[in-house]
Amino acid sequence: MPEQVSRVPYPLRIAMHKVLMRGFDVGVKVLPAKQPRLFIGPGSIDRLAGYIGSYEFDRVLLVTDTGITGLGLHTRFAEVIESSGTKVTVYDSVEPNPTEQQIEQGIATAKREGCEAIIGFGGGSPIDAAKVIAAGMTNDKPVAKMEGPFRVRKWPLPLFAVPTTAGTGAEVTIAAVVTNPAERRKYAIADYKLVPLAAGLDPQITVGLPPHITAATGMDALTHGIESYISKRATPESERASIATVRGVFAHLHTAYSNGSDLVAREGMAMAAFEGGMSFTSVGLGYVHGIAHKLGGLYGIPHGLANAVVLPHVLDYSKDACTARLANLAGAVGLGANGSSEAALADAFIDAVRGLGAEVGIPETFEEIQPADVPLIAKSAIDEGFELYAVPKYMRQADGERVVGKLLS
Ligand SMILES: [Fe+2]
């Protein structure tokens, strides 16, 4: 059965969307822009642990996954916190694309143990779960009731983050993504109160990250930098962070992928991911993320990998509406030359994005996508765009289906 496209006339949808985006712009200006205190460099998580210890909490909940606890990556960090007299309870039942149930279980654990602060330790999933657990500890309502913007009424418990992948930027953003498996969908909880108090970017903790995850998470960061830069809501502050993200990924991803123990490349990627989070947290993303979220909800395709594959196709679609922006990104990564037209530079940048993906083993298509799902995926991305993203070029259903169709193998 064909997907039901919105009955609201398309020009009216765009007009309503633009009013919403203006509202977001006003919100960004009046709401406090929070940033985490940053601990960076080899050994920085020891310093973060000491900082957490200085709060003199009786007990904290460390939210992570079994991949981390299996390797014992969190052990030293927890020991340093405990050496200050603060006890650490480890909750490692978070899986990729954390579900409402895993988060509710984390809240129950934190309440039972009397935890006074929450630490997210891992990739985007444990950090997102930690954010929502911290909010759930003080807001007496189910996780699902916090869906959407600004529905976290009370301040969460103190929150800290240690990203062990360099991609999501979850350590700095206002959002957390939650999965509802029964409905096969993901949704965001977004509120300035979810920004952690402090984050530790320690390259030593990412040296064991396998190349394919290094690649996918790094391409997620690149997508944040690019989608925020071509957003119509971009500001001078977000643009600076976007450019730093794109430059950082182009400078360091290939080395981090091919030589995982290169601490300079690992730290460069950690910082690029942090800047990526800064770049989009107040100006939003675009259709790459809209499509990627649906691919995660339908098939469980990892977020970074989905973005990496989708990114060049959405740029091809959008480029005639953001040629100058893409040309500027080409300049930022050293592709500029005297006399080059903006159109040629924009094409060169998209080619370079494709080339970087190929260098780090990103495929061009997905076997998982069922042709019958293409209309649903397109509709979901378009709807997400109208709700959240000031994209440079809007899609109609047929445009979306053409773009998604290119992902079929
Ligand atoms: Fe992302």
Short mmCIF file of N, CA, C and O in Angstrom, two decimals, residues 194-260:
data_model
loop_
_atom_site.label_atom_id
_atom_site.label_comp_id
_atom_site.label_asym_id
_atom_site.label_seq_id
_atom_site.Cartn_x
_atom_site.Cartn_y
_atom_site.Cartn_z
N LEU A 194 19.89 18.68 29.33
CA LEU A 194 20.56 17.38 29.12
C LEU A 194 22.04 17.51 28.76
O LEU A 194 22.71 16.51 28.55
N VAL A 195 22.54 18.72 28.66
CA VAL A 195 23.98 18.88 28.38
C VAL A 195 24.78 18.50 29.63
O VAL A 195 24.52 19.02 30.72
N PRO A 196 25.74 17.58 29.49
CA PRO A 196 26.52 17.18 30.67
C PRO A 196 27.28 18.36 31.30
O PRO A 196 27.59 19.35 30.63
N LEU A 197 27.58 18.22 32.58
CA LEU A 197 28.37 19.24 33.28
C LEU A 197 29.83 19.21 32.83
O LEU A 197 30.49 20.25 32.78
N ALA A 198 30.33 18.02 32.54
CA ALA A 198 31.74 17.89 32.13
C ALA A 198 31.90 16.64 31.27
O ALA A 198 31.13 15.68 31.40
N ALA A 199 32.90 16.68 30.40
CA ALA A 199 33.18 15.54 29.52
C ALA A 199 34.69 15.31 29.46
O ALA A 199 35.47 16.27 29.53
N GLY A 200 35.07 14.05 29.32
CA GLY A 200 36.48 13.71 29.20
C GLY A 200 36.76 13.11 27.83
O GLY A 200 36.18 12.09 27.47
N LEU A 201 37.64 13.77 27.06
CA LEU A 201 38.02 13.26 25.74
C LEU A 201 39.43 12.71 25.84
O LEU A 201 40.40 13.46 25.71
N ASP A 202 39.54 11.44 26.11
CA ASP A 202 40.84 10.82 26.32
C ASP A 202 41.15 9.90 25.14
O ASP A 202 40.50 8.86 24.97
N PRO A 203 42.14 10.26 24.31
CA PRO A 203 42.40 9.44 23.12
C PRO A 203 42.80 8.02 23.45
O PRO A 203 42.60 7.10 22.66
N GLN A 204 43.37 7.82 24.65
CA GLN A 204 43.80 6.47 25.01
C GLN A 204 42.61 5.51 25.10
O GLN A 204 42.75 4.31 24.89
N ILE A 205 41.45 6.05 25.41
CA ILE A 205 40.29 5.19 25.60
C ILE A 205 39.70 4.75 24.27
O ILE A 205 38.90 3.82 24.20
N THR A 206 40.10 5.43 23.18
CA THR A 206 39.54 5.06 21.87
C THR A 206 40.51 4.23 21.02
O THR A 206 40.17 3.85 19.91
N VAL A 207 41.71 3.93 21.53
CA VAL A 207 42.69 3.24 20.67
C VAL A 207 42.22 1.82 20.30
O VAL A 207 42.58 1.31 19.25
N GLY A 208 41.40 1.22 21.13
CA GLY A 208 40.94 -0.14 20.83
C GLY A 208 39.70 -0.20 19.96
O GLY A 208 39.20 -1.28 19.66
N LEU A 209 39.20 0.97 19.56
CA LEU A 209 37.99 1.00 18.74
C LEU A 209 38.28 0.36 17.38
O LEU A 209 39.20 0.77 16.69
N PRO A 210 37.50 -0.66 16.97
CA PRO A 210 37.80 -1.33 15.69
C PRO A 210 37.68 -0.35 14.51
O PRO A 210 36.91 0.61 14.58
N PRO A 211 38.43 -0.63 13.43
CA PRO A 211 38.42 0.31 12.29
C PRO A 211 37.03 0.60 11.74
O PRO A 211 36.72 1.75 11.42
N HIS A 212 36.16 -0.42 11.64
CA HIS A 212 34.86 -0.14 11.00
C HIS A 212 34.01 0.78 11.87
O HIS A 212 33.22 1.58 11.36
N ILE A 213 34.18 0.70 13.20
CA ILE A 213 33.40 1.60 14.07
C ILE A 213 34.05 2.99 14.07
O ILE A 213 33.36 4.01 14.07
N THR A 214 35.37 3.03 14.03
CA THR A 214 36.07 4.31 13.88
C THR A 214 35.56 5.04 12.64
O THR A 214 35.28 6.24 12.67
N ALA A 215 35.43 4.28 11.55
CA ALA A 215 34.99 4.88 10.28
C ALA A 215 33.56 5.40 10.39
O ALA A 215 33.26 6.54 10.04
N ALA A 216 32.66 4.53 10.87
CA ALA A 216 31.24 4.91 10.88
C ALA A 216 30.98 6.08 11.82
O ALA A 216 30.27 7.03 11.47
N THR A 217 31.57 6.03 13.02
CA THR A 217 31.32 7.11 13.97
C THR A 217 31.97 8.41 13.49
O THR A 217 31.41 9.50 13.65
N GLY A 218 33.13 8.29 12.86
CA GLY A 218 33.78 9.48 12.32
C GLY A 218 32.96 10.12 11.21
O GLY A 218 32.88 11.35 11.11
N MET A 219 32.32 9.29 10.39
CA MET A 219 31.48 9.85 9.32
C MET A 219 30.20 10.46 9.90
O MET A 219 29.63 11.38 9.30
N ASP A 220 29.77 9.98 11.07
CA ASP A 220 28.64 10.64 11.76
C ASP A 220 29.04 12.06 12.13
O ASP A 220 28.29 13.02 11.88
N ALA A 221 30.24 12.21 12.69
CA ALA A 221 30.72 13.55 13.04
C ALA A 221 30.79 14.44 11.80
O ALA A 221 30.37 15.60 11.83
N LEU A 222 31.32 13.87 10.70
CA LEU A 222 31.41 14.65 9.47
C LEU A 222 30.01 15.11 9.02
O LEU A 222 29.82 16.27 8.61
N THR A 223 29.04 14.21 9.14
CA THR A 223 27.66 14.55 8.75
C THR A 223 27.12 15.68 9.62
O THR A 223 26.43 16.58 9.13
N HIS A 224 27.43 15.65 10.91
CA HIS A 224 27.00 16.76 11.79
C HIS A 224 27.57 18.09 11.29
O HIS A 224 26.87 19.09 11.21
N GLY A 225 28.87 18.07 10.97
CA GLY A 225 29.52 19.30 10.54
C GLY A 225 28.90 19.83 9.25
O GLY A 225 28.65 21.03 9.10
N ILE A 226 28.66 18.92 8.30
CA ILE A 226 28.15 19.37 6.99
C ILE A 226 26.67 19.77 7.09
O ILE A 226 26.27 20.83 6.59
N GLU A 227 25.84 18.94 7.72
CA GLU A 227 24.40 19.28 7.75
C GLU A 227 24.15 20.57 8.53
O GLU A 227 23.26 21.33 8.17
N SER A 228 24.91 20.80 9.59
CA SER A 228 24.71 22.05 10.33
C SER A 228 25.21 23.24 9.51
O SER A 228 24.63 24.33 9.57
N TYR A 229 26.26 23.03 8.70
CA TYR A 229 26.81 24.14 7.93
C TYR A 229 25.88 24.56 6.80
O TYR A 229 25.78 25.74 6.47
N ILE A 230 25.19 23.59 6.18
CA ILE A 230 24.29 23.96 5.07
C ILE A 230 22.88 24.25 5.57
O ILE A 230 22.01 24.59 4.78
N SER A 231 22.64 24.14 6.88
CA SER A 231 21.34 24.50 7.44
C SER A 231 21.08 25.99 7.26
O SER A 231 21.98 26.82 7.40
N LYS A 232 19.82 26.31 6.97
CA LYS A 232 19.45 27.73 6.86
C LYS A 232 19.48 28.42 8.22
O LYS A 232 19.37 29.64 8.30
N ARG A 233 19.58 27.66 9.29
CA ARG A 233 19.62 28.25 10.62
C ARG A 233 21.06 28.45 11.12
O ARG A 233 21.27 28.85 12.26
N ALA A 234 22.04 28.14 10.28
CA ALA A 234 23.44 28.26 10.72
C ALA A 234 23.74 29.68 11.20
O ALA A 234 23.22 30.66 10.67
N THR A 235 24.55 29.76 12.23
CA THR A 235 24.96 31.05 12.79
C THR A 235 26.49 31.13 12.69
O THR A 235 27.16 30.11 12.48
N PRO A 236 27.07 32.32 12.88
CA PRO A 236 28.54 32.39 12.85
C PRO A 236 29.18 31.42 13.85
O PRO A 236 30.21 30.80 13.55
N GLU A 237 28.56 31.24 15.02
CA GLU A 237 29.14 30.32 16.02
C GLU A 237 29.04 28.86 15.54
O GLU A 237 29.99 28.10 15.66
N SER A 238 27.87 28.49 15.01
CA SER A 238 27.73 27.10 14.55
C SER A 238 28.63 26.86 13.34
O SER A 238 29.19 25.76 13.19
N GLU A 239 28.79 27.86 12.49
CA GLU A 239 29.64 27.68 11.30
C GLU A 239 31.09 27.43 11.70
O GLU A 239 31.77 26.60 11.09
N ARG A 240 31.57 28.13 12.70
CA ARG A 240 32.94 27.90 13.16
C ARG A 240 33.12 26.45 13.60
O ARG A 240 34.08 25.78 13.23
N ALA A 241 32.15 25.97 14.38
CA ALA A 241 32.24 24.59 14.86
C ALA A 241 32.09 23.60 13.70
O ALA A 241 32.77 22.57 13.66
N SER A 242 31.22 23.92 12.75
CA SER A 242 31.04 23.03 11.58
C SER A 242 32.35 22.89 10.81
O SER A 242 32.75 21.79 10.43
N ILE A 243 33.00 24.04 10.57
CA ILE A 243 34.24 24.00 9.79
C ILE A 243 35.32 23.23 10.56
O ILE A 243 36.05 22.41 9.99
N ALA A 244 35.38 23.44 11.88
CA ALA A 244 36.36 22.70 12.68
C ALA A 244 36.09 21.20 12.61
O ALA A 244 37.03 20.39 12.56
N THR A 245 34.82 20.83 12.58
CA THR A 245 34.46 19.41 12.49
C THR A 245 34.91 18.82 11.17
O THR A 245 35.58 17.77 11.12
N VAL A 246 34.54 19.49 10.09
CA VAL A 246 34.85 18.96 8.76
C VAL A 246 36.37 18.88 8.56
O VAL A 246 36.90 17.87 8.10
N ARG A 247 37.06 19.93 8.96
CA ARG A 247 38.53 19.91 8.85
C ARG A 247 39.13 18.79 9.70
O ARG A 247 40.04 18.09 9.26
N GLY A 248 38.63 18.64 10.91
CA GLY A 248 39.18 17.62 11.81
C GLY A 248 38.99 16.22 11.26
O GLY A 248 39.92 15.40 11.29
N VAL A 249 37.82 15.96 10.71
CA VAL A 249 37.57 14.61 10.18
C VAL A 249 38.44 14.36 8.95
O VAL A 249 39.05 13.29 8.82
N PHE A 250 38.52 15.35 8.06
CA PHE A 250 39.37 15.15 6.87
C PHE A 250 40.84 15.00 7.26
O PHE A 250 41.58 14.26 6.63
N ALA A 251 41.25 15.66 8.32
CA ALA A 251 42.67 15.58 8.72
C ALA A 251 43.00 14.27 9.42
O ALA A 251 44.11 13.75 9.29
N HIS A 252 42.03 13.71 10.18
CA HIS A 252 42.40 12.63 11.10
C HIS A 252 41.72 11.28 10.90
O HIS A 252 42.19 10.28 11.42
N LEU A 253 40.58 11.25 10.18
CA LEU A 253 39.83 9.99 10.16
C LEU A 253 40.62 8.86 9.50
O LEU A 253 40.66 7.74 10.02
N HIS A 254 41.26 9.17 8.38
CA HIS A 254 41.95 8.09 7.69
C HIS A 254 43.04 7.47 8.56
O HIS A 254 43.19 6.25 8.64
N THR A 255 43.80 8.32 9.26
CA THR A 255 44.87 7.80 10.12
C THR A 255 44.28 7.03 11.31
O THR A 255 44.77 5.94 11.65
N ALA A 256 43.22 7.58 11.92
CA ALA A 256 42.61 6.88 13.05
C ALA A 256 42.08 5.51 12.62
O ALA A 256 42.12 4.54 13.38
N TYR A 257 41.60 5.44 11.38
CA TYR A 257 41.05 4.19 10.84
C TYR A 257 42.15 3.18 10.56
O TYR A 257 42.04 2.01 10.91
N SER A 258 43.25 3.65 9.96
CA SER A 258 44.29 2.71 9.53
C SER A 258 45.34 2.45 10.60
O SER A 258 46.02 1.44 10.57
N ASN A 259 45.46 3.36 11.56
CA ASN A 259 46.43 3.16 12.65
C ASN A 259 45.77 3.62 13.95
O ASN A 259 45.98 4.74 14.41
N GLY A 260 44.99 2.71 14.53
CA GLY A 260 44.15 3.07 15.67
C GLY A 260 44.91 3.54 16.89
O GLY A 260 44.34 4.19 17.77
#
